[in-house]
Structures are given as C-alpha cells and as structure tokens.
Amino acid sequence: MKKKYQNAFFVFGIIILVFMTSQLNFSEVAKGLRHAGIWFVAVVILWAFLYLFNTSAWWIIIRSQEKKNSSEDDCEDKKTQHPALSFWHLYKLTISGFALNDTTPSGLMGGEPYRIMSLKPYIGIERATSSVLLYAMTHIFSHLWFWLLSVFLYISCRTLTLPMVIMLTCIAIFCCLNIWFFMSGYRKGLAMRILHAVKHIPGLRRKMTTFICKHHHQLNKIDRQIAALHRQNHKTFLSAILLELCCRIASALEIFFILLVLMPSVNFIDCILILAFTSLLANLLFFLPLQLGGREGGFLLSATALSMSASDGIFIALIVRLRELLWVAIGLILIKLEKKK
C-alpha cells in the first residue's frame, strides 16, 4: 500500500480513537480496572486467539481462490509476479481491518478498503476485492446464524412472556430474511447487485452508471469468484462459516470472564444470550463508530432481562469498551508497522 494511503488510514483512526477515549469517565475506568484485576488481562489475551478464527476463515477463502486460479488461464496472474502472502501478515491485516471498522461510521467503509489495498500487491485487485467481499459476507452471515440459534437457545432454557415472544419472532424473521439475501448473494455474486442498488441513491446515479460500464468485466469476474466459493467448493464455504460461528460462540468467554469478577457461579449460556442480544442491537446501530451508546444499552438491557442488576450490565459494558479501545490502538499501530510494497 502507498505510504500516503497508509498514513490517511492511520491518522483518521487515531482521531476517532482519541475522540472515543475522551468520552470515558476516567475515574470509573480506574475503578473498573481495579475491580476486574487479572480478568481484564485475560479478556485482552482472549481476543488475540479470537482473531485467529477470523484470520483462518479469510485464509481458507483466499487459498480456495488461489487453487481455482491456478487451474484456469488467468492472464493477469501470468503477467504479474506477486509476493507470497503469509498467514501472519493476514492476521495483522485482520486486526487492523477490524480496528478501522470500529472507528468508522457505517463499519465496512473503513476496514474493507484498507484490506483490499493491502492485499492488492499479493493477489491482485480482483482477487483481493472478491476475497474481502467474501469474508465480509461470511462474517455477517455467521452473525445472522448466531442470532437465530440464540433465539432457539433462549426458548429452550428460559420462561417466555408475550413481549419476549414478539421480540424473538421479530428477530427470527429478520435473521431468516437476511440469510436468504446472503444465500442469493453467494449463488449469484454481490458486487454488481450492491452497485446497482447504490445507483438509485440520489446524486450517485450518473457516477455509478459510468463506473459500472467502465469496470463491467472486472465486476463480473469478482461476482464469478464470489459465486464459485458456494457453487464449487462447499467444504471451504462451510469451513469459513463454521470458523466464524465458533468465533461468535467463543467470544462469549469475554463476558464469562467479566462476570466471574461479579459472581462465583456463571452460566455460559447466559453469556451467549447477553452477547447475542447486545451484538444484534449494536449492529443495528452500525452507523455509529464503535456502536457508541448502543453497545452499552445492549449490555444493560440484556443483563437486566436475565435477572442481573443494572450495575452488572454497566460493568460488563465498561470492560468490553476498554478492551475494544485497546485492540483498536493495537490495530492502528500495526498499520504504521506495515512495510511498503
């Protein structure tokens, strides 16, 4: 990636990080860290392992495309000798990409362009774009299945009230409709569909039409690569989905560790339900950097719904927010450590 783009991503991320840090009550932060003790360190280390799940899902998608391209006549790959891409470099891009997503309104507007530009020297622009789109689809797709499965988990272990039945029904319908949309995108590709949808936004019709006409061949090739994963390599497709789904479930350990500070016996199922409800609410507020306010409100509502105190929900939200800010800082530092290709 060119140095000027690398610096632009880094500076933007630092500005947003400083702003978000300034919103914290530092006396409450110090009190929370003293209370959490060694468990805060465990939470931070946990995410170093969780990012391995994310990187592995993205890695097998890229490797699957590599095997497919090696058996086809790909003129671009024959003309261009790309440097080898290592798993650990992809791990670094995963952390930095999530850091930029967290600091950017609308989420994917920051991390995904960074990942495409960083991968371009290794696998070319078309494969970089299709692999990043595929991974983003897989990441969101696993969230939908996680939320849907959590609905059935709640039904199986909790007493239902009429308001809860209505809410769970709405969540299930929302998940099913979006799962159908993503399955359609996996079968037919998503790049052209997204651009045609954006074309209807007032003020963008002319620019999008010109862009689609100019890059029609490349966009169709990207969509073919997206569709190929689902159509030709079901094993890779399912492996990527399962890795991301396992990451969602394992990330409930973060809440488990935090609740160990507050109570001697913790139910892991409750941790999964808290995470599912909170992440759903936070993702519905995707236009806010780090889902400011939505994440805290989600923890507060989900904790009280599971018969915990409001202070428990606030404590969970504080520790999770501190962990996020720390990993965002790490991700931004890794951007600056990237060598120019």
Tab-separated table of C-alpha atoms in Angstrom:
chain	number	residue	atom	x	y	z
A	1	MET	CA	0.000	0.000	0.000
A	2	LYS	CA	1.225	3.509	-0.805
A	3	LYS	CA	2.533	5.439	2.173
A	4	LYS	CA	0.038	8.295	1.762
A	5	TYR	CA	-2.949	5.922	1.955
A	6	GLN	CA	-1.423	4.107	4.909
A	7	ASN	CA	-0.957	7.422	6.719
A	8	ALA	CA	-4.500	8.518	5.865
A	9	PHE	CA	-5.995	5.360	7.410
A	10	PHE	CA	-3.747	5.720	10.452
A	11	VAL	CA	-4.462	9.431	11.090
A	12	PHE	CA	-8.208	9.004	10.654
A	13	GLY	CA	-8.247	6.071	13.076
A	14	ILE	CA	-6.170	7.959	15.665
A	15	ILE	CA	-8.508	10.979	15.536
A	16	ILE	CA	-11.590	8.830	16.143
A	17	LEU	CA	-9.784	6.810	18.850
A	18	VAL	CA	-8.818	9.989	20.729
A	19	PHE	CA	-12.405	11.239	20.466
A	20	MET	CA	-13.849	7.987	21.823
A	21	THR	CA	-11.297	7.837	24.632
A	22	SER	CA	-12.186	11.397	25.644
A	23	GLN	CA	-15.784	10.287	26.221
A	24	LEU	CA	-14.742	7.945	29.039
A	25	ASN	CA	-15.099	8.762	32.720
A	26	PHE	CA	-11.528	8.085	33.822
A	27	SER	CA	-12.381	7.683	37.495
A	28	GLU	CA	-14.898	4.983	36.546
A	29	VAL	CA	-12.318	3.390	34.247
A	30	ALA	CA	-9.730	3.206	37.049
A	31	LYS	CA	-12.312	1.783	39.447
A	32	GLY	CA	-13.443	-0.808	36.887
A	33	LEU	CA	-9.886	-1.923	36.097
A	34	ARG	CA	-9.065	-2.342	39.787
A	35	HIS	CA	-12.224	-4.391	40.220
A	36	ALA	CA	-11.581	-6.563	37.137
A	37	GLY	CA	-7.935	-7.187	38.057
A	38	ILE	CA	-6.293	-10.071	36.214
A	39	TRP	CA	-9.525	-10.897	34.376
A	40	PHE	CA	-9.139	-7.776	32.230
A	41	VAL	CA	-5.784	-9.141	31.052
A	42	ALA	CA	-7.497	-12.476	30.283
A	43	VAL	CA	-10.130	-10.663	28.213
A	44	VAL	CA	-7.486	-8.823	26.186
A	45	ILE	CA	-5.468	-12.004	25.556
A	46	LEU	CA	-8.651	-13.883	24.600
A	47	TRP	CA	-9.104	-11.625	21.583
A	48	ALA	CA	-5.623	-12.427	20.302
A	49	PHE	CA	-6.925	-16.004	19.911
A	50	LEU	CA	-10.351	-14.980	18.574
A	51	TYR	CA	-8.683	-13.046	15.753
A	52	LEU	CA	-7.054	-16.352	14.754
A	53	PHE	CA	-10.555	-17.705	13.971
A	54	ASN	CA	-11.271	-14.649	11.803
A	55	THR	CA	-7.939	-14.890	10.011
A	56	SER	CA	-8.347	-18.632	9.399
A	57	ALA	CA	-11.755	-18.103	7.772
A	58	TRP	CA	-10.319	-15.405	5.492
A	59	TRP	CA	-7.200	-17.507	4.803
A	60	ILE	CA	-9.101	-20.548	3.522
A	61	ILE	CA	-11.203	-18.279	1.279
A	62	ILE	CA	-8.036	-16.833	-0.287
A	63	ARG	CA	-6.418	-20.272	-0.600
A	64	SER	CA	-9.545	-21.622	-2.261
A	65	GLN	CA	-9.398	-18.841	-4.856
A	66	GLU	CA	-5.691	-19.493	-5.344
A	67	LYS	CA	-6.310	-23.153	-6.167
A	68	LYS	CA	-9.092	-22.202	-8.577
A	69	ASN	CA	-6.951	-19.599	-10.339
A	70	SER	CA	-4.005	-21.987	-10.655
A	71	SER	CA	-6.180	-24.312	-12.772
A	72	GLU	CA	-7.515	-21.560	-15.033
A	73	ASP	CA	-5.998	-19.355	-17.704
A	74	ASP	CA	-5.580	-16.104	-15.724
A	75	CYS	CA	-3.648	-13.600	-17.820
A	76	GLU	CA	-3.187	-11.111	-15.020
A	77	ASP	CA	-1.552	-13.684	-12.744
A	78	LYS	CA	0.744	-14.808	-15.568
A	79	LYS	CA	1.941	-11.279	-16.254
A	80	THR	CA	2.324	-10.246	-12.615
A	81	GLN	CA	4.550	-11.968	-10.102
A	82	HIS	CA	3.047	-11.347	-6.661
A	83	PRO	CA	4.999	-11.729	-3.397
A	84	ALA	CA	3.932	-14.581	-1.131
A	85	LEU	CA	1.186	-13.838	1.377
A	86	SER	CA	1.748	-15.341	4.826
A	87	PHE	CA	-0.894	-16.267	7.383
A	88	TRP	CA	0.626	-13.915	9.975
A	89	HIS	CA	0.561	-10.954	7.615
A	90	LEU	CA	-3.111	-11.716	7.017
A	91	TYR	CA	-3.548	-11.878	10.804
A	92	LYS	CA	-2.142	-8.358	11.056
A	93	LEU	CA	-4.479	-7.141	8.294
A	94	THR	CA	-7.413	-8.760	10.119
A	95	ILE	CA	-6.694	-6.875	13.346
A	96	SER	CA	-6.068	-3.559	11.554
A	97	GLY	CA	-9.165	-4.004	9.402
A	98	PHE	CA	-11.407	-4.567	12.404
A	99	ALA	CA	-9.805	-1.559	14.143
A	100	LEU	CA	-10.714	0.663	11.186
A	101	ASN	CA	-14.217	-0.806	11.007
A	102	ASP	CA	-14.704	0.002	14.690
A	103	THR	CA	-13.639	3.610	14.253
A	104	THR	CA	-15.593	4.244	11.050
A	105	PRO	CA	-19.275	5.173	10.824
A	106	SER	CA	-21.107	2.518	8.762
A	107	GLY	CA	-18.487	-0.053	9.767
A	108	LEU	CA	-17.350	-1.569	6.467
A	109	MET	CA	-16.490	1.838	4.997
A	110	GLY	CA	-13.043	1.779	6.644
A	111	GLY	CA	-11.644	-1.687	7.138
A	112	GLU	CA	-12.620	-3.262	3.847
A	113	PRO	CA	-10.963	-0.677	1.525
A	114	TYR	CA	-7.837	-0.934	3.681
A	115	ARG	CA	-7.815	-4.721	3.381
A	116	ILE	CA	-8.306	-4.600	-0.410
A	117	MET	CA	-5.490	-2.078	-0.879
A	118	SER	CA	-3.174	-4.055	1.418
A	119	LEU	CA	-3.891	-7.374	-0.351
A	120	LYS	CA	-3.571	-5.975	-3.878
A	121	PRO	CA	0.253	-6.385	-4.075
A	122	TYR	CA	-0.080	-10.044	-3.063
A	123	ILE	CA	-3.024	-11.403	-5.073
A	124	GLY	CA	-4.111	-8.660	-7.482
A	125	ILE	CA	-7.004	-6.231	-7.249
A	126	GLU	CA	-9.781	-8.575	-8.446
A	127	ARG	CA	-8.968	-11.452	-6.101
A	128	ALA	CA	-8.318	-9.005	-3.264
A	129	THR	CA	-11.730	-7.410	-3.775
A	130	SER	CA	-13.597	-10.710	-4.097
A	131	SER	CA	-11.847	-12.283	-1.074
A	132	VAL	CA	-12.560	-9.240	1.116
A	133	LEU	CA	-16.201	-9.155	-0.012
A	134	LEU	CA	-16.498	-12.897	0.593
A	135	TYR	CA	-15.003	-12.625	4.045
A	136	ALA	CA	-17.231	-9.658	4.957
A	137	MET	CA	-20.264	-11.649	3.748
A	138	THR	CA	-19.130	-14.671	5.766
A	139	HIS	CA	-18.588	-12.548	8.879
A	140	ILE	CA	-22.085	-11.034	8.683
A	141	PHE	CA	-23.642	-14.365	7.650
A	142	SER	CA	-22.238	-16.050	10.777
A	143	HIS	CA	-23.720	-13.281	12.927
A	144	LEU	CA	-27.157	-13.951	11.447
A	145	TRP	CA	-26.913	-17.659	12.253
A	146	PHE	CA	-25.605	-16.851	15.742
A	147	TRP	CA	-28.601	-14.607	16.450
A	148	LEU	CA	-31.050	-17.131	15.005
A	149	LEU	CA	-29.595	-20.010	17.038
A	150	SER	CA	-29.675	-17.815	20.141
A	151	VAL	CA	-33.440	-17.388	19.673
A	152	PHE	CA	-33.891	-21.163	19.949
A	153	LEU	CA	-31.407	-21.282	22.833
A	154	TYR	CA	-33.490	-18.721	24.744
A	155	ILE	CA	-36.717	-20.617	24.032
A	156	SER	CA	-35.206	-23.875	25.291
A	157	CYS	CA	-33.898	-22.555	28.624
A	158	ARG	CA	-35.991	-19.507	29.569
A	159	THR	CA	-39.606	-18.807	30.514
A	160	LEU	CA	-41.379	-16.936	27.732
A	161	THR	CA	-43.584	-13.890	28.156
A	162	LEU	CA	-45.732	-12.300	25.455
A	163	PRO	CA	-43.376	-9.308	24.876
A	164	MET	CA	-40.428	-11.698	24.649
A	165	VAL	CA	-42.283	-13.952	22.187
A	166	ILE	CA	-42.979	-10.939	19.971
A	167	MET	CA	-39.353	-9.772	20.124
A	168	LEU	CA	-37.930	-13.250	19.429
A	169	THR	CA	-40.309	-13.663	16.498
A	170	CYS	CA	-39.162	-10.351	15.010
A	171	ILE	CA	-35.506	-11.342	15.458
A	172	ALA	CA	-36.092	-14.738	13.816
A	173	ILE	CA	-37.862	-13.146	10.820
A	174	PHE	CA	-35.096	-10.547	10.472
A	175	CYS	CA	-32.399	-13.254	10.521
A	176	CYS	CA	-34.202	-15.548	8.076
A	177	LEU	CA	-34.802	-12.779	5.535
A	178	ASN	CA	-31.161	-11.703	5.672
A	179	ILE	CA	-29.903	-15.301	5.469
A	180	TRP	CA	-31.975	-15.690	2.292
A	181	PHE	CA	-30.478	-12.459	0.892
A	182	PHE	CA	-26.911	-13.590	1.594
A	183	MET	CA	-27.512	-17.079	0.156
A	184	SER	CA	-28.724	-15.394	-3.020
A	185	GLY	CA	-25.581	-13.254	-2.987
A	186	TYR	CA	-23.368	-16.330	-2.577
A	187	ARG	CA	-25.044	-18.026	-5.550
A	188	LYS	CA	-25.056	-15.058	-7.942
A	189	GLY	CA	-22.381	-12.725	-6.601
A	190	LEU	CA	-22.900	-9.458	-4.781
A	191	ALA	CA	-20.667	-6.759	-6.289
A	192	MET	CA	-22.951	-5.842	-9.212
A	193	ARG	CA	-26.075	-6.069	-7.050
A	194	ILE	CA	-24.650	-3.667	-4.477
A	195	LEU	CA	-23.560	-1.144	-7.114
A	196	HIS	CA	-26.927	-1.293	-8.886
A	197	ALA	CA	-28.604	-0.657	-5.525
A	198	VAL	CA	-26.270	2.284	-4.771
A	199	LYS	CA	-27.051	3.661	-8.225
A	200	HIS	CA	-30.574	4.546	-7.037
A	201	ILE	CA	-29.261	6.889	-4.303
A	202	PRO	CA	-29.971	10.495	-5.373
A	203	GLY	CA	-26.879	12.185	-6.778
A	204	LEU	CA	-24.982	8.937	-7.438
A	205	ARG	CA	-26.865	7.540	-10.448
A	206	ARG	CA	-24.638	9.092	-13.117
A	207	LYS	CA	-21.335	8.293	-11.402
A	208	MET	CA	-22.351	4.719	-10.595
A	209	THR	CA	-23.595	4.085	-14.131
A	210	THR	CA	-20.283	5.308	-15.552
A	211	PHE	CA	-18.309	3.224	-13.046
A	212	ILE	CA	-20.302	0.059	-13.796
A	213	CYS	CA	-19.879	0.498	-17.555
A	214	LYS	CA	-16.142	1.139	-17.224
A	215	HIS	CA	-15.452	-1.805	-14.898
A	216	HIS	CA	-18.150	-4.204	-16.081
A	217	HIS	CA	-15.690	-7.010	-16.923
A	218	GLN	CA	-13.838	-6.787	-13.603
A	219	LEU	CA	-17.087	-6.641	-11.588
A	220	ASN	CA	-18.468	-9.699	-13.364
A	221	LYS	CA	-15.221	-11.558	-12.677
A	222	ILE	CA	-15.422	-10.625	-8.978
A	223	ASP	CA	-19.015	-11.905	-8.840
A	224	ARG	CA	-17.976	-15.167	-10.532
A	225	GLN	CA	-15.258	-15.643	-7.898
A	226	ILE	CA	-17.785	-14.973	-5.110
A	227	ALA	CA	-20.279	-17.448	-6.582
A	228	ALA	CA	-17.568	-20.067	-7.146
A	229	LEU	CA	-16.929	-20.483	-3.417
A	230	HIS	CA	-20.509	-21.580	-2.748
A	231	ARG	CA	-21.083	-23.447	-6.015
A	232	GLN	CA	-17.795	-25.313	-6.463
A	233	ASN	CA	-16.244	-25.609	-3.014
A	234	HIS	CA	-18.853	-26.407	-0.384
A	235	LYS	CA	-16.189	-27.629	2.041
A	236	THR	CA	-14.396	-24.267	2.049
A	237	PHE	CA	-17.707	-22.413	2.279
A	238	LEU	CA	-18.892	-24.415	5.289
A	239	SER	CA	-15.462	-24.294	6.955
A	240	ALA	CA	-15.355	-20.486	6.749
A	241	ILE	CA	-18.904	-20.183	8.124
A	242	LEU	CA	-18.208	-22.611	10.983
A	243	LEU	CA	-14.953	-20.879	11.923
A	244	GLU	CA	-16.749	-17.536	12.155
A	245	LEU	CA	-19.668	-19.080	14.068
A	246	CYS	CA	-17.257	-20.734	16.526
A	247	CYS	CA	-15.608	-17.330	16.973
A	248	ARG	CA	-19.007	-15.816	17.884
A	249	ILE	CA	-19.618	-18.531	20.490
A	250	ALA	CA	-16.067	-18.405	21.880
A	251	SER	CA	-16.258	-14.619	22.214
A	252	ALA	CA	-18.925	-15.152	24.895
A	253	LEU	CA	-15.963	-16.188	27.087
A	254	GLU	CA	-15.203	-12.478	27.366
A	255	ILE	CA	-18.492	-11.906	29.199
A	256	PHE	CA	-17.895	-15.125	31.170
A	257	PHE	CA	-14.523	-13.839	32.429
A	258	ILE	CA	-16.000	-10.441	33.353
A	259	LEU	CA	-18.927	-11.989	35.237
A	260	LEU	CA	-16.514	-14.145	37.248
A	261	VAL	CA	-15.457	-10.894	38.901
A	262	LEU	CA	-19.047	-10.226	39.983
A	263	MET	CA	-20.408	-13.647	40.914
A	264	PRO	CA	-18.895	-17.020	41.924
A	265	SER	CA	-21.012	-19.141	39.556
A	266	VAL	CA	-21.544	-18.053	35.965
A	267	ASN	CA	-23.820	-19.703	33.395
A	268	PHE	CA	-22.098	-19.750	29.981
A	269	ILE	CA	-25.472	-19.940	28.219
A	270	ASP	CA	-26.414	-16.621	29.820
A	271	CYS	CA	-23.166	-15.181	28.455
A	272	ILE	CA	-24.083	-16.331	24.934
A	273	LEU	CA	-27.549	-14.762	25.225
A	274	ILE	CA	-26.121	-11.478	26.535
A	275	LEU	CA	-23.640	-11.370	23.653
A	276	ALA	CA	-26.294	-12.254	21.040
A	277	PHE	CA	-28.771	-9.587	22.144
A	278	THR	CA	-26.081	-6.916	22.605
A	279	SER	CA	-24.336	-7.590	19.282
A	280	LEU	CA	-27.680	-7.525	17.451
A	281	LEU	CA	-28.575	-4.133	18.907
A	282	ALA	CA	-25.062	-2.792	18.287
A	283	ASN	CA	-25.082	-3.924	14.639
A	284	LEU	CA	-28.461	-2.307	14.067
A	285	LEU	CA	-26.660	0.917	15.088
A	286	PHE	CA	-23.847	0.248	12.585
A	287	PHE	CA	-23.661	3.931	11.611
A	288	LEU	CA	-22.068	4.833	14.985
A	289	PRO	CA	-18.278	4.411	15.489
A	290	LEU	CA	-17.744	1.524	17.923
A	291	GLN	CA	-21.585	1.479	18.255
A	292	LEU	CA	-21.278	4.231	20.874
A	293	GLY	CA	-24.220	4.007	23.256
A	294	GLY	CA	-25.798	1.027	21.514
A	295	ARG	CA	-23.305	-1.456	22.930
A	296	GLU	CA	-23.710	-0.089	26.461
A	297	GLY	CA	-27.505	-0.054	26.175
A	298	GLY	CA	-27.476	-3.597	24.865
A	299	PHE	CA	-25.444	-4.892	27.803
A	300	LEU	CA	-27.661	-3.036	30.256
A	301	LEU	CA	-30.911	-4.372	28.755
A	302	SER	CA	-29.689	-7.946	28.245
A	303	ALA	CA	-28.218	-8.212	31.753
A	304	THR	CA	-31.409	-6.967	33.424
A	305	ALA	CA	-33.534	-9.234	31.203
A	306	LEU	CA	-31.541	-12.194	32.569
A	307	SER	CA	-32.206	-11.122	36.191
A	308	MET	CA	-28.853	-9.412	36.706
A	309	SER	CA	-28.509	-5.943	38.194
A	310	ALA	CA	-28.118	-2.820	36.091
A	311	SER	CA	-24.698	-2.243	37.657
A	312	ASP	CA	-23.584	-5.660	36.354
A	313	GLY	CA	-24.570	-4.644	32.819
A	314	ILE	CA	-22.729	-1.318	33.139
A	315	PHE	CA	-19.589	-3.067	34.444
A	316	ILE	CA	-19.618	-5.547	31.531
A	317	ALA	CA	-20.044	-2.687	29.040
A	318	LEU	CA	-17.136	-0.739	30.572
A	319	ILE	CA	-14.650	-3.620	30.447
A	320	VAL	CA	-15.682	-4.578	26.899
A	321	ARG	CA	-15.339	-0.955	25.782
A	322	LEU	CA	-11.837	-0.719	27.269
A	323	ARG	CA	-10.828	-3.958	25.556
A	324	GLU	CA	-12.149	-2.637	22.224
A	325	LEU	CA	-10.248	0.633	22.556
A	326	LEU	CA	-7.040	-1.232	23.395
A	327	TRP	CA	-7.323	-3.525	20.360
A	328	VAL	CA	-8.229	-0.566	18.122
A	329	ALA	CA	-4.992	1.103	19.272
A	330	ILE	CA	-3.053	-2.111	18.545
A	331	GLY	CA	-4.644	-2.360	15.087
A	332	LEU	CA	-3.725	1.244	14.245
A	333	ILE	CA	-0.133	0.703	15.380
A	334	LEU	CA	0.060	-2.358	13.104
A	335	ILE	CA	-0.961	-0.153	10.155
A	336	LYS	CA	2.111	2.001	10.728
A	337	LEU	CA	4.312	-1.091	11.012
A	338	GLU	CA	3.304	-2.254	7.537
A	339	LYS	CA	6.159	-2.248	5.089
A	340	LYS	CA	5.717	-0.514	1.756
A	341	LYS	CA	5.400	-2.965	-1.140
